[in-house]
Coordinates of N, CA and C in Angstrom, one line a residue:
X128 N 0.9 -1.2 0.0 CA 0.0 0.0 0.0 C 0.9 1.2 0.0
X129 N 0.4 2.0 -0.8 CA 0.7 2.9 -0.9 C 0.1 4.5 0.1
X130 N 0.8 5.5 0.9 CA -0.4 6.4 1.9 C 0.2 7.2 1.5
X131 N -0.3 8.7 0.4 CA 0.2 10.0 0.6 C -0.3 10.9 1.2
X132 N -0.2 12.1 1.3 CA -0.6 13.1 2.0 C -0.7 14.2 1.6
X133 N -1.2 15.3 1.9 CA -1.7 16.6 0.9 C -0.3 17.2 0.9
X134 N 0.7 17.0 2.1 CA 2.0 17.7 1.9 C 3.0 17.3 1.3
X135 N 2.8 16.1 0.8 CA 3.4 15.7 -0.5 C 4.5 14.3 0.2
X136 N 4.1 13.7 1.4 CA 4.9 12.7 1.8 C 4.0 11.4 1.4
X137 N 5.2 10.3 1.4 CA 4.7 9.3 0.4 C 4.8 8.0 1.7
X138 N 4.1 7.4 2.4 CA 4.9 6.3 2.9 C 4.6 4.5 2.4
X139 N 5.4 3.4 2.4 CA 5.3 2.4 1.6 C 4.8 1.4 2.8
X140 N 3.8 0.5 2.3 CA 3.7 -0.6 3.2 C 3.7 -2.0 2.2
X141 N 4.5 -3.1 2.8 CA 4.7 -4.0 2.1 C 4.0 -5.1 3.2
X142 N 3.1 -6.2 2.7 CA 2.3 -7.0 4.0 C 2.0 -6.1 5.2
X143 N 1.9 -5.2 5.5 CA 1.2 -4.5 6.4 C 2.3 -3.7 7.2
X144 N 3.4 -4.0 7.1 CA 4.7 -3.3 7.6 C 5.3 -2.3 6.5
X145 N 5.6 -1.1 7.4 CA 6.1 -0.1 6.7 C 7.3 -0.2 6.8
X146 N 7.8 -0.2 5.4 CA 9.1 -0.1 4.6 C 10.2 1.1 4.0
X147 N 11.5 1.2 4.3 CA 12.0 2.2 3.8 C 11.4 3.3 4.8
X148 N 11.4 4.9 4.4 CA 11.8 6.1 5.0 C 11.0 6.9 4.1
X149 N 10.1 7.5 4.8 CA 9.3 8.1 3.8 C 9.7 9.2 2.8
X150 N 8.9 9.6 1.7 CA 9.7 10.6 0.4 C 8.8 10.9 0.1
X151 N 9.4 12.0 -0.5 CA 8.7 13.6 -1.1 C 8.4 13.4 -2.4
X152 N 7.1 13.2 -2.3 CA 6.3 13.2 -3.5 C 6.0 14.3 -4.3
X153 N 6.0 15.2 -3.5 CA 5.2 16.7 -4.2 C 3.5 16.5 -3.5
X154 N 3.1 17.7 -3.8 CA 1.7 18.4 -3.2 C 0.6 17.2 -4.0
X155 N 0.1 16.5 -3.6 CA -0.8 15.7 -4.9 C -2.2 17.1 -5.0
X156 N -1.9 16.8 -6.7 CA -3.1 18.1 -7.2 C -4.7 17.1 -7.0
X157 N -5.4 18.2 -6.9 CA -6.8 18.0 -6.9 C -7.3 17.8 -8.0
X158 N -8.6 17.3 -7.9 CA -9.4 17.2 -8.8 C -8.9 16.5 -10.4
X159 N -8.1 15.2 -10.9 CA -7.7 15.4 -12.1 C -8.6 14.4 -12.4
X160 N -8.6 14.6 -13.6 CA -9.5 13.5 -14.4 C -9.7 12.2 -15.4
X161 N -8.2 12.0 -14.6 CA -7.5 10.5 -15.0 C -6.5 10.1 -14.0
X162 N -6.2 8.5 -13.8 CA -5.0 8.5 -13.5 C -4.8 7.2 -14.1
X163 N -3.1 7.1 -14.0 CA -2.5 5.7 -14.5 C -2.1 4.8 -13.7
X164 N -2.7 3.5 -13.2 CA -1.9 2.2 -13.3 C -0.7 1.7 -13.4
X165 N 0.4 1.5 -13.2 CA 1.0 0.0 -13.9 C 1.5 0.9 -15.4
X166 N 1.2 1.8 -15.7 CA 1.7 2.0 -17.0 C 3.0 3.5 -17.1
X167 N 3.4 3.5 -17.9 CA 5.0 4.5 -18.0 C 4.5 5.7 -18.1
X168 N 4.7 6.3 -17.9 CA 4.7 8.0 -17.6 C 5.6 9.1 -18.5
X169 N 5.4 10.2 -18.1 CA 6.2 10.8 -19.3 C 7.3 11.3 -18.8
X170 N 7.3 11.1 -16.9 CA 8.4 11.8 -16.1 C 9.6 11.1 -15.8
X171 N 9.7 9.8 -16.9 CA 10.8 8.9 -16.8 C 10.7 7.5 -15.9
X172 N 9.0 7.3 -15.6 CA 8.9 6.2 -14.6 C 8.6 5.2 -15.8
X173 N 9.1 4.1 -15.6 CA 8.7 3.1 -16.7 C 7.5 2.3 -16.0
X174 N 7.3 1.3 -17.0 CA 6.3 0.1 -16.6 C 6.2 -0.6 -15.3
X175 N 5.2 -0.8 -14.8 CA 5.4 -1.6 -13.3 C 5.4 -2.9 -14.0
X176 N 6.7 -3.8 -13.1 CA 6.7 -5.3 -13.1 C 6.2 -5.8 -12.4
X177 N 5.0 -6.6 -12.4 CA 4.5 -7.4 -11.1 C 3.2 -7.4 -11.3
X178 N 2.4 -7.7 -10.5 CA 1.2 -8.3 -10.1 C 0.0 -6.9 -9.2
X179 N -0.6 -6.7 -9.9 CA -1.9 -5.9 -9.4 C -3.0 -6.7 -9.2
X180 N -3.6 -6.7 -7.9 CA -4.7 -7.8 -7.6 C -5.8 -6.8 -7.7
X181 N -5.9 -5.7 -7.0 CA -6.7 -4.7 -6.8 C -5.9 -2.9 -6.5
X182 N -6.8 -1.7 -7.0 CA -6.5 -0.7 -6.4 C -7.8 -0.2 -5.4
X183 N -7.4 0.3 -4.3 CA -8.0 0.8 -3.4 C -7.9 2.6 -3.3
X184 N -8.9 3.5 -3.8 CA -8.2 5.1 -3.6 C -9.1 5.4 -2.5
X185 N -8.5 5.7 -1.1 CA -9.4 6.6 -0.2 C -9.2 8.2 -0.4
X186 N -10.2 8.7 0.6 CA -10.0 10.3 0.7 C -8.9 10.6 1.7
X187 N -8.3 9.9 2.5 CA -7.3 10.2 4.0 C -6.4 9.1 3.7
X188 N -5.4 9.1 4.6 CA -4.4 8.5 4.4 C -4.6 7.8 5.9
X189 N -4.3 6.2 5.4 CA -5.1 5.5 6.1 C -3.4 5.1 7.1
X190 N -4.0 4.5 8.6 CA -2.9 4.5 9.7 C -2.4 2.8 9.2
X191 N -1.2 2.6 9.6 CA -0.7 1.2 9.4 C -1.9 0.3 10.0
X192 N -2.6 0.5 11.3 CA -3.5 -0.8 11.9 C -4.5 -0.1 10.4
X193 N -5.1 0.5 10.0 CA -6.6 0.0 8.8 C -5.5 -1.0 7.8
X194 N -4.7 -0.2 7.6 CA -3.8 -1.1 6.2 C -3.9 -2.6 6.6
X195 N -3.6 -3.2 7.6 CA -3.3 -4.3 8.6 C -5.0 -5.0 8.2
X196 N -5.5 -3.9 8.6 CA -7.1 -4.7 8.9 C -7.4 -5.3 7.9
X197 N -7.8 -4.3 7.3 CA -8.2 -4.6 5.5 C -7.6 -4.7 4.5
X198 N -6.1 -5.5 4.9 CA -5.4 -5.8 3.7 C -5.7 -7.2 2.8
X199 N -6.3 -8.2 3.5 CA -6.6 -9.7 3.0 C -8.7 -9.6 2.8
X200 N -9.2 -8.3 2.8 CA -10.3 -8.6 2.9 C -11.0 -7.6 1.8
X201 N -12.1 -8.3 1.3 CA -12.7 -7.9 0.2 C -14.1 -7.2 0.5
X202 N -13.3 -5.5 -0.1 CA -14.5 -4.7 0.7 C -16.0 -4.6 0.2
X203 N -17.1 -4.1 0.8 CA -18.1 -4.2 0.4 C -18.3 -2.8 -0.5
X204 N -17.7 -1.5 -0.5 CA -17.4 -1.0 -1.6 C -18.3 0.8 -0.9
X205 N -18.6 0.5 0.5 CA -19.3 1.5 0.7 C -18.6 1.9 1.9
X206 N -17.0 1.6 2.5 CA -16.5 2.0 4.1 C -16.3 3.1 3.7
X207 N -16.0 4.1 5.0 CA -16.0 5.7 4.8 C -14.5 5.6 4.4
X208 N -14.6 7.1 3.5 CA -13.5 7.2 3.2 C -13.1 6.5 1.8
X209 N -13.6 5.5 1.4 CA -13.3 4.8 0.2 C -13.8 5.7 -1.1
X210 N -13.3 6.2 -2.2 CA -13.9 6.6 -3.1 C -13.2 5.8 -4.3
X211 N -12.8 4.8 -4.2 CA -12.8 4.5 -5.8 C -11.9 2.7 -5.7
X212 N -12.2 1.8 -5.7 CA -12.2 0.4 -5.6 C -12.2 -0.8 -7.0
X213 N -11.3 -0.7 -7.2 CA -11.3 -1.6 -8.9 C -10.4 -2.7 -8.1
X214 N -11.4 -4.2 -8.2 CA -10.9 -5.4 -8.1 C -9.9 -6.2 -9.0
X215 N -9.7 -5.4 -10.4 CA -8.7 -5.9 -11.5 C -9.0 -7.4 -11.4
X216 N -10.4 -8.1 -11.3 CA -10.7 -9.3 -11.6 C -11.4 -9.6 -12.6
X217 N -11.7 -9.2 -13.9 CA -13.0 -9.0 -14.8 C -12.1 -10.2 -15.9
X218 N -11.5 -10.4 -15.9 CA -10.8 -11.0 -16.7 C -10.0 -9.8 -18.1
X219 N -9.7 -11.0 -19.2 CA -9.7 -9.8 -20.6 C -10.5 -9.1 -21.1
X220 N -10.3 -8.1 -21.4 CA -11.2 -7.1 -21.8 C -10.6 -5.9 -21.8
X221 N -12.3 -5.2 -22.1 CA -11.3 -3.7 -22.4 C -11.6 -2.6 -21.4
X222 N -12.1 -3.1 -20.0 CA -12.3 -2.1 -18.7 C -12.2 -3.1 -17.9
X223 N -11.7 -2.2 -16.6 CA -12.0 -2.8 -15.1 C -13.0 -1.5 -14.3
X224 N -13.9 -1.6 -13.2 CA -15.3 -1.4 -12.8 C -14.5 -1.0 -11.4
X225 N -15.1 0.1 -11.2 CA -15.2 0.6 -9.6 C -16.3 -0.4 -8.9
X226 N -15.9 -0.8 -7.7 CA -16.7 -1.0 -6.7 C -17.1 -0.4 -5.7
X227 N -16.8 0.9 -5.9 CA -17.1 1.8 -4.7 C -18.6 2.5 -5.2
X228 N -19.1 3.7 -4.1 CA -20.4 4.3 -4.7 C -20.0 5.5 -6.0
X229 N -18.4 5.2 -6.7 CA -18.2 6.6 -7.8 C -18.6 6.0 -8.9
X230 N -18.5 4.1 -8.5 CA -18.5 3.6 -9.8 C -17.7 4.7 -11.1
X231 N -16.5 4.5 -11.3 CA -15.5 4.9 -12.0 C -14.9 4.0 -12.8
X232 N -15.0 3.8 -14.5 CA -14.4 2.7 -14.9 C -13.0 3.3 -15.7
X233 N -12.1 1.9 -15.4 CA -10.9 2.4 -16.1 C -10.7 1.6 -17.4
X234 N -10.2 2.2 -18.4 CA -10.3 1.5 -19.7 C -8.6 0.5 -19.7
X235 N -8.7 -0.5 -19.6 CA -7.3 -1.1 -20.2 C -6.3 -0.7 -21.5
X236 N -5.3 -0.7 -20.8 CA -4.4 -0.7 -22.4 C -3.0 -1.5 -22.2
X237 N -2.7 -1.5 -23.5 CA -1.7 -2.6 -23.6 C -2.4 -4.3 -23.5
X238 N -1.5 -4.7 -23.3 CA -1.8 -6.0 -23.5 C -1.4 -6.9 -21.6
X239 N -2.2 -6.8 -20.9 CA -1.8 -7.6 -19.8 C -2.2 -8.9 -19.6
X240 N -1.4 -9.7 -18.6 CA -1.4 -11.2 -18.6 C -2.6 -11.3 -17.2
X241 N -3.5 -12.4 -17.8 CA -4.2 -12.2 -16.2 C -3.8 -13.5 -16.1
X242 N -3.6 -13.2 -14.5 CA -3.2 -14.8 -13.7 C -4.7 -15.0 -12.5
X243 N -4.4 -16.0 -12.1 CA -5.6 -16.5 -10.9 C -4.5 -15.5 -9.6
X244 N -5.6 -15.2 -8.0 CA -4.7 -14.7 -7.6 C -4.4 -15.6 -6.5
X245 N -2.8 -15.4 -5.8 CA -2.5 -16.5 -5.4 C -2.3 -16.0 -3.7
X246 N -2.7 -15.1 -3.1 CA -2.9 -14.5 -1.9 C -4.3 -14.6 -1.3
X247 N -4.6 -14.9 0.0 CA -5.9 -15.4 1.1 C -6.5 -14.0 1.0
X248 N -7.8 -14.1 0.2 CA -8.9 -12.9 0.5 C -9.8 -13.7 1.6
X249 N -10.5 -12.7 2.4 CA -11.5 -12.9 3.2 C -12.3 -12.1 2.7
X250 N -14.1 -12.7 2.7 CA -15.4 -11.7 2.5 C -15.4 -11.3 3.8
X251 N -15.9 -10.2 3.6 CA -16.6 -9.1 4.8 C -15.4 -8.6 5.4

C-alpha cells in the first residue's frame, strides 16, 4: 500500500509493515480527471513489473493498523472514506469497474497477462 498526503509525503507498506523512509512526492493536485496504473509516464517512470490484484483510492491517508485490517479482505465498496475500488478481476477485456459508490471505470491498455490470484482474501 501505498499512503500520501496533501503535503506531498509518500509512505510504503509492504504485508502490512512499513518499509523504507518516507519521500517527497510533491503536493498531490486535486481534482484530475485521470489517473494511471502500472503504466509509463512521461516523467521517466517506466512500466510496473508485477502483479496488481486490486486498487484501493481513499480520501485520508489510512494509519498502518486500517492497512493491517483490511489488507486480506474484500470490501463491500461503501466503508467511509473509500472513493474509488477496482478489483482488477474481470478478466480480458477492455475495462475494469469501480466497486465503490463513484463507480468509476478504467479503460485497459496494452496488452496484460491475467493470472488466478495466489494471496488469502477474506469476505466481509
Amino acid at each position: 500500500a501505498g499512503v500520501a498526503t496533501a503535503d506531498g509525503g509518500m509512505r510504503l507498506f509492504v504485508d502490512g509493515q512499513e518499509e523504507g523512509t518516507s519521500a517527497d512526492v510533491g503536493a498531490l493536485r486535486q481534482k484530475l480527471g485521470r489517473y494511471f496504473i502500472g503504466s509509463a509516464t512521461g516523467d521517466g517512470m517506466g512500466m510496473f513489473e508485477g502483479s496488481i490484484a486490486e486498487v484501493r483510492l481513499w480520501n485520508y491517508a489510512q494509519s498502518e493498523d486500517e492497512i493491517k485490517d483490511g489488507m486480506r479482505k474484500v470490501l463491500l465498496g461503501t466503508e467511509r472514506g473509500l472513493v474509488g475500488y477496482w478489483r482488477i478481476n474481470e478478466g480480458p477485456g477492455g475495462m475494469v469497474f469501480d466497486h465503490s459508490s463513484y463507480g468509476n471505470l478504467g479503460p485497459i491498455k496494452g496488452d496484460p497477462q491475467w493470472t488466478a490470484a495466489n494471496h488469502p482474501i477474506h469476505e466481509g
